[in-house]
PDB file of C-alpha atoms in Angstrom:
ATOM      1  CA  UNK A   1       0.000   0.000   0.000  1.00  0.00           C
ATOM      2  CA  UNK A   2       1.524   3.385  -0.937  1.00  0.00           C
ATOM      3  CA  UNK A   3       2.697   5.331   2.126  1.00  0.00           C
ATOM      4  CA  UNK A   4       0.779   8.463   1.119  1.00  0.00           C
ATOM      5  CA  UNK A   5      -2.680   6.827   1.322  1.00  0.00           C
ATOM      6  CA  UNK A   6      -5.005   8.876   3.516  1.00  0.00           C
ATOM      7  CA  UNK A   7      -8.434   8.443   5.197  1.00  0.00           C
ATOM      8  CA  UNK A   8     -11.875   9.681   4.244  1.00  0.00           C
ATOM      9  CA  UNK A   9     -12.229  12.182   7.061  1.00  0.00           C
ATOM     10  CA  UNK A  10      -9.823  14.690   5.559  1.00  0.00           C
ATOM     11  CA  UNK A  11      -6.979  14.229   8.006  1.00  0.00           C
ATOM     12  CA  UNK A  12      -3.471  13.718   6.664  1.00  0.00           C
ATOM     13  CA  UNK A  13      -1.778  11.268   6.480  1.00  0.00           C
ATOM     14  CA  UNK A  14      -4.799   8.941   6.487  1.00  0.00           C
ATOM     15  CA  UNK A  15      -6.977  10.314   3.699  1.00  0.00           C
ATOM     16  CA  UNK A  16      -7.702   8.347   0.544  1.00  0.00           C
ATOM     17  CA  UNK A  17      -9.143  10.141  -2.476  1.00  0.00           C
ATOM     18  CA  UNK A  18     -11.964   8.219  -4.124  1.00  0.00           C
ATOM     19  CA  UNK A  19     -11.041   7.246  -7.660  1.00  0.00           C
ATOM     20  CA  UNK A  20     -14.075   5.888  -9.563  1.00  0.00           C
ATOM     21  CA  UNK A  21     -11.984   5.408 -12.705  1.00  0.00           C
ATOM     22  CA  UNK A  22      -9.379   3.088 -11.158  1.00  0.00           C
ATOM     23  CA  UNK A  23     -10.964   1.218  -8.247  1.00  0.00           C
ATOM     24  CA  UNK A  24      -8.671  -0.877  -6.060  1.00  0.00           C
ATOM     25  CA  UNK A  25      -9.284  -4.495  -7.205  1.00  0.00           C
ATOM     26  CA  UNK A  26      -8.478  -5.845  -3.731  1.00  0.00           C
ATOM     27  CA  UNK A  27     -11.419  -4.099  -2.091  1.00  0.00           C
ATOM     28  CA  UNK A  28     -15.099  -5.075  -1.895  1.00  0.00           C
ATOM     29  CA  UNK A  29     -17.721  -2.861  -3.568  1.00  0.00           C
ATOM     30  CA  UNK A  30     -17.787   0.713  -2.340  1.00  0.00           C
ATOM     31  CA  UNK A  31     -14.730   0.516  -0.052  1.00  0.00           C
ATOM     32  CA  UNK A  32     -11.563   2.635  -0.078  1.00  0.00           C
ATOM     33  CA  UNK A  33      -8.323   1.880   1.826  1.00  0.00           C
ATOM     34  CA  UNK A  34      -6.913   3.857   4.741  1.00  0.00           C
ATOM     35  CA  UNK A  35      -3.309   3.760   5.860  1.00  0.00           C
ATOM     36  CA  UNK A  36      -3.783   2.694   9.478  1.00  0.00           C
ATOM     37  CA  UNK A  37      -6.278   1.317  11.943  1.00  0.00           C
ATOM     38  CA  UNK A  38      -7.881   3.913  14.211  1.00  0.00           C
ATOM     39  CA  UNK A  39     -10.555   2.959  16.764  1.00  0.00           C
ATOM     40  CA  UNK A  40     -14.018   3.922  15.535  1.00  0.00           C
ATOM     41  CA  UNK A  41     -17.640   3.119  16.256  1.00  0.00           C
ATOM     42  CA  UNK A  42     -21.008   4.646  17.018  1.00  0.00           C
ATOM     43  CA  UNK A  43     -20.277   8.074  18.567  1.00  0.00           C
ATOM     44  CA  UNK A  44     -22.166   7.304  21.785  1.00  0.00           C
ATOM     45  CA  UNK A  45     -19.635   4.554  22.540  1.00  0.00           C
ATOM     46  CA  UNK A  46     -16.611   6.809  22.020  1.00  0.00           C
ATOM     47  CA  UNK A  47     -16.355   7.884  25.677  1.00  0.00           C
ATOM     48  CA  UNK A  48     -16.561   4.280  26.910  1.00  0.00           C
ATOM     49  CA  UNK A  49     -13.136   2.637  27.151  1.00  0.00           C
ATOM     50  CA  UNK A  50     -13.542  -0.386  29.453  1.00  0.00           C
ATOM     51  CA  UNK A  51     -10.747  -1.279  31.832  1.00  0.00           C
ATOM     52  CA  UNK A  52     -11.232  -4.339  33.970  1.00  0.00           C
ATOM     53  CA  UNK A  53      -9.970  -4.976  37.485  1.00  0.00           C
ATOM     54  CA  UNK A  54      -9.220  -8.636  38.027  1.00  0.00           C
ATOM     55  CA  UNK A  55      -9.770 -11.522  35.617  1.00  0.00           C
ATOM     56  CA  UNK A  56     -12.196 -10.772  32.798  1.00  0.00           C
ATOM     57  CA  UNK A  57     -15.094 -13.174  32.359  1.00  0.00           C
ATOM     58  CA  UNK A  58     -17.506 -13.975  29.536  1.00  0.00           C
ATOM     59  CA  UNK A  59     -21.121 -14.773  30.417  1.00  0.00           C
ATOM     60  CA  UNK A  60     -22.789 -17.319  28.141  1.00  0.00           C
ATOM     61  CA  UNK A  61     -26.558 -17.074  28.232  1.00  0.00           C
ATOM     62  CA  UNK A  62     -29.740 -17.000  26.143  1.00  0.00           C
ATOM     63  CA  UNK A  63     -31.424 -20.094  24.707  1.00  0.00           C
ATOM     64  CA  UNK A  64     -29.254 -22.503  26.675  1.00  0.00           C
ATOM     65  CA  UNK A  65     -30.023 -25.036  29.380  1.00  0.00           C
ATOM     66  CA  UNK A  66     -27.090 -24.089  31.602  1.00  0.00           C
ATOM     67  CA  UNK A  67     -25.861 -20.467  31.529  1.00  0.00           C
ATOM     68  CA  UNK A  68     -22.233 -20.193  32.585  1.00  0.00           C
ATOM     69  CA  UNK A  69     -19.446 -17.720  33.160  1.00  0.00           C
ATOM     70  CA  UNK A  70     -16.035 -18.507  31.694  1.00  0.00           C
ATOM     71  CA  UNK A  71     -12.774 -16.660  32.208  1.00  0.00           C
ATOM     72  CA  UNK A  72     -11.686 -14.808  29.088  1.00  0.00           C
ATOM     73  CA  UNK A  73      -8.207 -16.245  29.597  1.00  0.00           C
ATOM     74  CA  UNK A  74      -9.624 -19.779  29.472  1.00  0.00           C
ATOM     75  CA  UNK A  75     -11.264 -19.086  26.108  1.00  0.00           C
ATOM     76  CA  UNK A  76      -8.081 -17.480  24.748  1.00  0.00           C
ATOM     77  CA  UNK A  77      -6.126 -20.522  25.933  1.00  0.00           C
ATOM     78  CA  UNK A  78      -8.191 -23.123  24.096  1.00  0.00           C
ATOM     79  CA  UNK A  79      -6.385 -25.380  21.599  1.00  0.00           C
ATOM     80  CA  UNK A  80      -6.139 -24.539  17.906  1.00  0.00           C
ATOM     81  CA  UNK A  81      -5.009 -20.954  18.398  1.00  0.00           C
ATOM     82  CA  UNK A  82      -4.227 -19.425  15.056  1.00  0.00           C
ATOM     83  CA  UNK A  83      -3.164 -16.211  13.349  1.00  0.00           C
ATOM     84  CA  UNK A  84      -5.160 -14.773  10.475  1.00  0.00           C
ATOM     85  CA  UNK A  85      -4.312 -11.812   8.280  1.00  0.00           C
ATOM     86  CA  UNK A  86      -7.570 -10.119   7.370  1.00  0.00           C
ATOM     87  CA  UNK A  87      -9.014  -6.801   6.261  1.00  0.00           C
ATOM     88  CA  UNK A  88     -11.411  -4.718   8.353  1.00  0.00           C
ATOM     89  CA  UNK A  89     -14.223  -3.099   6.374  1.00  0.00           C
ATOM     90  CA  UNK A  90     -16.258  -0.330   7.995  1.00  0.00           C
ATOM     91  CA  UNK A  91     -19.815   0.162   6.768  1.00  0.00           C
ATOM     92  CA  UNK A  92     -18.948   3.856   6.322  1.00  0.00           C
ATOM     93  CA  UNK A  93     -16.826   2.727   3.305  1.00  0.00           C
ATOM     94  CA  UNK A  94     -13.237   2.737   4.645  1.00  0.00           C
ATOM     95  CA  UNK A  95     -11.104  -0.396   4.917  1.00  0.00           C
ATOM     96  CA  UNK A  96      -7.863  -1.249   6.713  1.00  0.00           C
ATOM     97  CA  UNK A  97      -5.941  -4.002   4.963  1.00  0.00           C
ATOM     98  CA  UNK A  98      -3.747  -6.834   6.234  1.00  0.00           C
ATOM     99  CA  UNK A  99      -4.346  -6.738   9.976  1.00  0.00           C
ATOM    100  CA  UNK A 100      -2.806  -9.735  11.738  1.00  0.00           C
ATOM    101  CA  UNK A 101      -5.124 -11.118  14.423  1.00  0.00           C
ATOM    102  CA  UNK A 102      -4.388 -14.057  16.710  1.00  0.00           C
ATOM    103  CA  UNK A 103      -6.852 -15.996  18.797  1.00  0.00           C
ATOM    104  CA  UNK A 104      -9.118 -19.022  18.828  1.00  0.00           C
ATOM    105  CA  UNK A 105     -11.535 -19.790  15.972  1.00  0.00           C
ATOM    106  CA  UNK A 106     -15.044 -19.104  17.238  1.00  0.00           C
ATOM    107  CA  UNK A 107     -16.157 -22.521  16.006  1.00  0.00           C
ATOM    108  CA  UNK A 108     -13.802 -24.022  18.626  1.00  0.00           C
ATOM    109  CA  UNK A 109     -15.059 -21.630  21.296  1.00  0.00           C
ATOM    110  CA  UNK A 110     -18.616 -22.613  20.358  1.00  0.00           C
ATOM    111  CA  UNK A 111     -17.798 -26.316  20.651  1.00  0.00           C
ATOM    112  CA  UNK A 112     -16.281 -25.718  24.095  1.00  0.00           C
ATOM    113  CA  UNK A 113     -19.276 -23.681  25.246  1.00  0.00           C
ATOM    114  CA  UNK A 114     -21.998 -25.948  23.894  1.00  0.00           C
ATOM    115  CA  UNK A 115     -20.672 -28.867  25.932  1.00  0.00           C
ATOM    116  CA  UNK A 116     -21.220 -26.777  29.043  1.00  0.00           C
ATOM    117  CA  UNK A 117     -24.364 -24.820  28.188  1.00  0.00           C
ATOM    118  CA  UNK A 118     -26.312 -27.186  25.882  1.00  0.00           C
ATOM    119  CA  UNK A 119     -28.033 -24.620  23.616  1.00  0.00           C
ATOM    120  CA  UNK A 120     -31.547 -25.374  22.385  1.00  0.00           C
ATOM    121  CA  UNK A 121     -31.752 -26.970  18.946  1.00  0.00           C
ATOM    122  CA  UNK A 122     -33.709 -23.947  17.668  1.00  0.00           C
ATOM    123  CA  UNK A 123     -30.713 -21.585  18.125  1.00  0.00           C
ATOM    124  CA  UNK A 124     -29.943 -19.801  14.855  1.00  0.00           C
ATOM    125  CA  UNK A 125     -28.265 -16.564  15.982  1.00  0.00           C
ATOM    126  CA  UNK A 126     -25.602 -15.466  18.443  1.00  0.00           C
ATOM    127  CA  UNK A 127     -25.325 -12.008  19.984  1.00  0.00           C
ATOM    128  CA  UNK A 128     -21.986 -10.681  21.203  1.00  0.00           C
ATOM    129  CA  UNK A 129     -21.956  -7.911  23.796  1.00  0.00           C
ATOM    130  CA  UNK A 130     -18.980  -5.820  24.877  1.00  0.00           C
ATOM    131  CA  UNK A 131     -18.018  -4.261  28.191  1.00  0.00           C
ATOM    132  CA  UNK A 132     -18.828  -0.895  26.632  1.00  0.00           C
ATOM    133  CA  UNK A 133     -22.458  -1.971  26.163  1.00  0.00           C
ATOM    134  CA  UNK A 134     -22.236  -2.396  22.396  1.00  0.00           C
ATOM    135  CA  UNK A 135     -23.949  -5.496  20.999  1.00  0.00           C
ATOM    136  CA  UNK A 136     -24.274  -7.066  17.567  1.00  0.00           C
ATOM    137  CA  UNK A 137     -25.725 -10.315  16.244  1.00  0.00           C
ATOM    138  CA  UNK A 138     -24.382 -12.806  13.722  1.00  0.00           C
ATOM    139  CA  UNK A 139     -26.252 -15.691  12.195  1.00  0.00           C
ATOM    140  CA  UNK A 140     -24.825 -18.775  13.885  1.00  0.00           C
ATOM    141  CA  UNK A 141     -23.584 -20.375  10.682  1.00  0.00           C
ATOM    142  CA  UNK A 142     -21.810 -17.099   9.804  1.00  0.00           C
ATOM    143  CA  UNK A 143     -20.172 -17.046  13.243  1.00  0.00           C
ATOM    144  CA  UNK A 144     -18.958 -20.618  12.728  1.00  0.00           C
ATOM    145  CA  UNK A 145     -17.130 -19.812   9.477  1.00  0.00           C
ATOM    146  CA  UNK A 146     -13.439 -20.816   9.655  1.00  0.00           C
ATOM    147  CA  UNK A 147     -12.149 -17.233   9.426  1.00  0.00           C
ATOM    148  CA  UNK A 148     -14.070 -15.942  12.473  1.00  0.00           C
ATOM    149  CA  UNK A 149     -11.877 -15.535  15.570  1.00  0.00           C
ATOM    150  CA  UNK A 150     -12.236 -14.585  19.180  1.00  0.00           C
ATOM    151  CA  UNK A 151      -8.975 -12.649  19.124  1.00  0.00           C
ATOM    152  CA  UNK A 152      -6.741 -11.373  21.909  1.00  0.00           C
ATOM    153  CA  UNK A 153      -3.806  -9.971  19.920  1.00  0.00           C
ATOM    154  CA  UNK A 154      -3.350  -7.606  16.982  1.00  0.00           C
ATOM    155  CA  UNK A 155      -0.129  -7.446  14.965  1.00  0.00           C
ATOM    156  CA  UNK A 156       1.662  -9.522  17.580  1.00  0.00           C
ATOM    157  CA  UNK A 157       0.701  -7.402  20.606  1.00  0.00           C
ATOM    158  CA  UNK A 158      -2.035  -8.048  23.188  1.00  0.00           C
ATOM    159  CA  UNK A 159      -5.185  -6.061  22.558  1.00  0.00           C
ATOM    160  CA  UNK A 160      -5.280  -2.806  24.475  1.00  0.00           C
ATOM    161  CA  UNK A 161      -8.490  -1.170  25.758  1.00  0.00           C
ATOM    162  CA  UNK A 162      -8.830   1.040  22.675  1.00  0.00           C
ATOM    163  CA  UNK A 163      -8.673  -1.901  20.271  1.00  0.00           C
ATOM    164  CA  UNK A 164     -10.961  -4.255  22.171  1.00  0.00           C
ATOM    165  CA  UNK A 165      -9.300  -5.944  25.145  1.00  0.00           C
ATOM    166  CA  UNK A 166      -9.609  -8.518  26.515  1.00  0.00           C
ATOM    167  CA  UNK A 167     -11.318 -10.320  23.594  1.00  0.00           C
ATOM    168  CA  UNK A 168     -12.582  -9.078  20.273  1.00  0.00           C
ATOM    169  CA  UNK A 169     -14.696 -10.790  17.655  1.00  0.00           C
ATOM    170  CA  UNK A 170     -13.009 -10.792  14.248  1.00  0.00           C
ATOM    171  CA  UNK A 171     -15.397 -11.624  11.402  1.00  0.00           C
ATOM    172  CA  UNK A 172     -13.588 -10.521   8.224  1.00  0.00           C
ATOM    173  CA  UNK A 173     -16.464 -11.291   5.849  1.00  0.00           C
ATOM    174  CA  UNK A 174     -18.737  -8.921   7.769  1.00  0.00           C
ATOM    175  CA  UNK A 175     -18.781  -5.162   8.229  1.00  0.00           C
ATOM    176  CA  UNK A 176     -17.029  -3.726  11.250  1.00  0.00           C
ATOM    177  CA  UNK A 177     -20.238  -3.192  13.188  1.00  0.00           C
ATOM    178  CA  UNK A 178     -20.457  -6.983  13.541  1.00  0.00           C
ATOM    179  CA  UNK A 179     -16.917  -7.190  14.990  1.00  0.00           C
ATOM    180  CA  UNK A 180     -17.701  -6.572  18.662  1.00  0.00           C
ATOM    181  CA  UNK A 181     -14.923  -5.301  20.950  1.00  0.00           C
ATOM    182  CA  UNK A 182     -14.416  -6.103  24.658  1.00  0.00           C
ATOM    183  CA  UNK A 183     -16.528  -9.272  24.404  1.00  0.00           C
ATOM    184  CA  UNK A 184     -18.050 -10.053  27.801  1.00  0.00           C
ATOM    185  CA  UNK A 185     -21.251 -11.861  26.849  1.00  0.00           C
ATOM    186  CA  UNK A 186     -22.254 -14.447  24.274  1.00  0.00           C
ATOM    187  CA  UNK A 187     -25.993 -14.950  23.964  1.00  0.00           C
ATOM    188  CA  UNK A 188     -27.434 -17.790  21.901  1.00  0.00           C
ATOM    189  CA  UNK A 189     -30.723 -16.805  20.310  1.00  0.00           C
ATOM    190  CA  UNK A 190     -33.572 -18.357  18.333  1.00  0.00           C
ATOM    191  CA  UNK A 191     -34.434 -15.025  16.663  1.00  0.00           C
ATOM    192  CA  UNK A 192     -32.457 -12.085  15.321  1.00  0.00           C
ATOM    193  CA  UNK A 193     -31.773  -9.100  17.551  1.00  0.00           C
ATOM    194  CA  UNK A 194     -30.687  -5.859  15.871  1.00  0.00           C
ATOM    195  CA  UNK A 195     -28.345  -4.902  18.704  1.00  0.00           C
ATOM    196  CA  UNK A 196     -26.830  -1.440  19.039  1.00  0.00           C
ATOM    197  CA  UNK A 197     -26.877  -0.640  15.310  1.00  0.00           C
ATOM    198  CA  UNK A 198     -30.679  -0.927  15.279  1.00  0.00           C
ATOM    199  CA  UNK A 199     -32.351  -0.271  11.950  1.00  0.00           C
ATOM    200  CA  UNK A 200     -29.023   0.891  10.479  1.00  0.00           C
ATOM    201  CA  UNK A 201     -27.627  -2.644  10.585  1.00  0.00           C
ATOM    202  CA  UNK A 202     -28.333  -5.746   8.511  1.00  0.00           C
ATOM    203  CA  UNK A 203     -29.021  -9.217   9.944  1.00  0.00           C
ATOM    204  CA  UNK A 204     -26.111 -10.686   7.968  1.00  0.00           C
ATOM    205  CA  UNK A 205     -23.865  -7.669   7.261  1.00  0.00           C
ATOM    206  CA  UNK A 206     -21.795  -9.456   4.611  1.00  0.00           C
ATOM    207  CA  UNK A 207     -19.257  -7.213   2.903  1.00  0.00           C
ATOM    208  CA  UNK A 208     -19.175  -9.063  -0.431  1.00  0.00           C
ATOM    209  CA  UNK A 209     -22.935  -8.638  -0.797  1.00  0.00           C
ATOM    210  CA  UNK A 210     -22.777  -5.033   0.412  1.00  0.00           C
ATOM    211  CA  UNK A 211     -25.320  -5.667   3.164  1.00  0.00           C
ATOM    212  CA  UNK A 212     -24.863  -2.262   4.785  1.00  0.00           C
ATOM    213  CA  UNK A 213     -28.429  -2.097   6.080  1.00  0.00           C
ATOM    214  CA  UNK A 214     -31.633  -4.095   5.765  1.00  0.00           C
ATOM    215  CA  UNK A 215     -33.235  -0.994   4.217  1.00  0.00           C
ATOM    216  CA  UNK A 216     -32.259   0.006   0.639  1.00  0.00           C
ATOM    217  CA  UNK A 217     -29.443  -1.482  -1.476  1.00  0.00           C
ATOM    218  CA  UNK A 218     -25.908  -1.115  -0.159  1.00  0.00           C
ATOM    219  CA  UNK A 219     -24.745   1.111  -3.013  1.00  0.00           C
ATOM    220  CA  UNK A 220     -27.394   3.676  -2.009  1.00  0.00           C
ATOM    221  CA  UNK A 221     -25.798   3.971   1.429  1.00  0.00           C
ATOM    222  CA  UNK A 222     -22.279   4.690   0.149  1.00  0.00           C
ATOM    223  CA  UNK A 223     -22.687   8.476  -0.336  1.00  0.00           C
ATOM    224  CA  UNK A 224     -24.768   8.728   2.842  1.00  0.00           C
ATOM    225  CA  UNK A 225     -22.099   7.151   5.042  1.00  0.00           C
ATOM    226  CA  UNK A 226     -19.295   9.069   3.319  1.00  0.00           C
ATOM    227  CA  UNK A 227     -21.129  12.323   4.003  1.00  0.00           C
ATOM    228  CA  UNK A 228     -21.710  11.632   7.704  1.00  0.00           C
ATOM    229  CA  UNK A 229     -18.323  10.011   8.394  1.00  0.00           C
ATOM    230  CA  UNK A 230     -16.293  13.161   9.179  1.00  0.00           C
ATOM    231  CA  UNK A 231     -18.804  14.353  11.760  1.00  0.00           C
ATOM    232  CA  UNK A 232     -19.276  10.864  13.226  1.00  0.00           C
ATOM    233  CA  UNK A 233     -15.524  10.304  13.538  1.00  0.00           C
ATOM    234  CA  UNK A 234     -15.010  13.723  15.124  1.00  0.00           C
ATOM    235  CA  UNK A 235     -17.746  13.004  17.682  1.00  0.00           C
ATOM    236  CA  UNK A 236     -16.358   9.541  18.430  1.00  0.00           C
ATOM    237  CA  UNK A 237     -12.779  10.743  18.843  1.00  0.00           C
ATOM    238  CA  UNK A 238     -13.857  13.735  20.938  1.00  0.00           C
ATOM    239  CA  UNK A 239     -15.596  11.414  23.402  1.00  0.00           C
ATOM    240  CA  UNK A 240     -12.602   9.081  23.395  1.00  0.00           C
ATOM    241  CA  UNK A 241     -10.181  11.940  24.041  1.00  0.00           C
ATOM    242  CA  UNK A 242     -12.250  13.080  26.985  1.00  0.00           C
ATOM    243  CA  UNK A 243     -12.032   9.602  28.528  1.00  0.00           C
ATOM    244  CA  UNK A 244      -8.347   9.166  27.686  1.00  0.00           C
ATOM    245  CA  UNK A 245      -7.245  12.509  29.079  1.00  0.00           C
ATOM    246  CA  UNK A 246      -6.911  14.242  25.728  1.00  0.00           C
ATOM    247  CA  UNK A 247      -5.618  11.266  23.720  1.00  0.00           C
ATOM    248  CA  UNK A 248      -8.063  10.012  21.008  1.00  0.00           C
TER     249      UNK A 248
END
């Protein structure tokens, strides 16, 4: 990636100019690359940077016979840990390429949890909730895809609170709003729950199909999200800076 790539919000050195004549063939429809990963999300979650005292735990609940709490460290220590290099695609049309995540495939986490919780046979969805209160839902078969991780490191370093410590869901085939940070709860469900994104989200959220929202085709949302992104990022980073003592 050229070093002078820049982001959509107008700040050097991260801005990328949209080039409809020569689209980047690596990227899914409607996405443009940015030079580096910067924490981002719904502005109301910007001021919330969870920091845990003591061992972090994950509560497993919902349509299960035996709800349990499991230490995050126990999930991160399951066999079959792996590293995956994947892109992160935000629904607001920016993408960060070649992030190196390490953790446990969620399909292995699911196998470990189902032995202990015995979900109902009618379970079709799974909701992930973070310590910051953010929640998003994946269809269970999407969550069990081989590239979905419950990650605890990024680019060889443990996740910090800004990036999603202690555990973060990494679902590369889905928009960023499905990739929940600070995972503290896994809820098995028989029906879809829109989570924090509400009507703005899509039940599947698949990047290749441009499922930006359940309302209107994905291509219609591109100019909308690009227009609101600068203000949304400024609001998010302002709240984050307030929490972090001036550091976004």
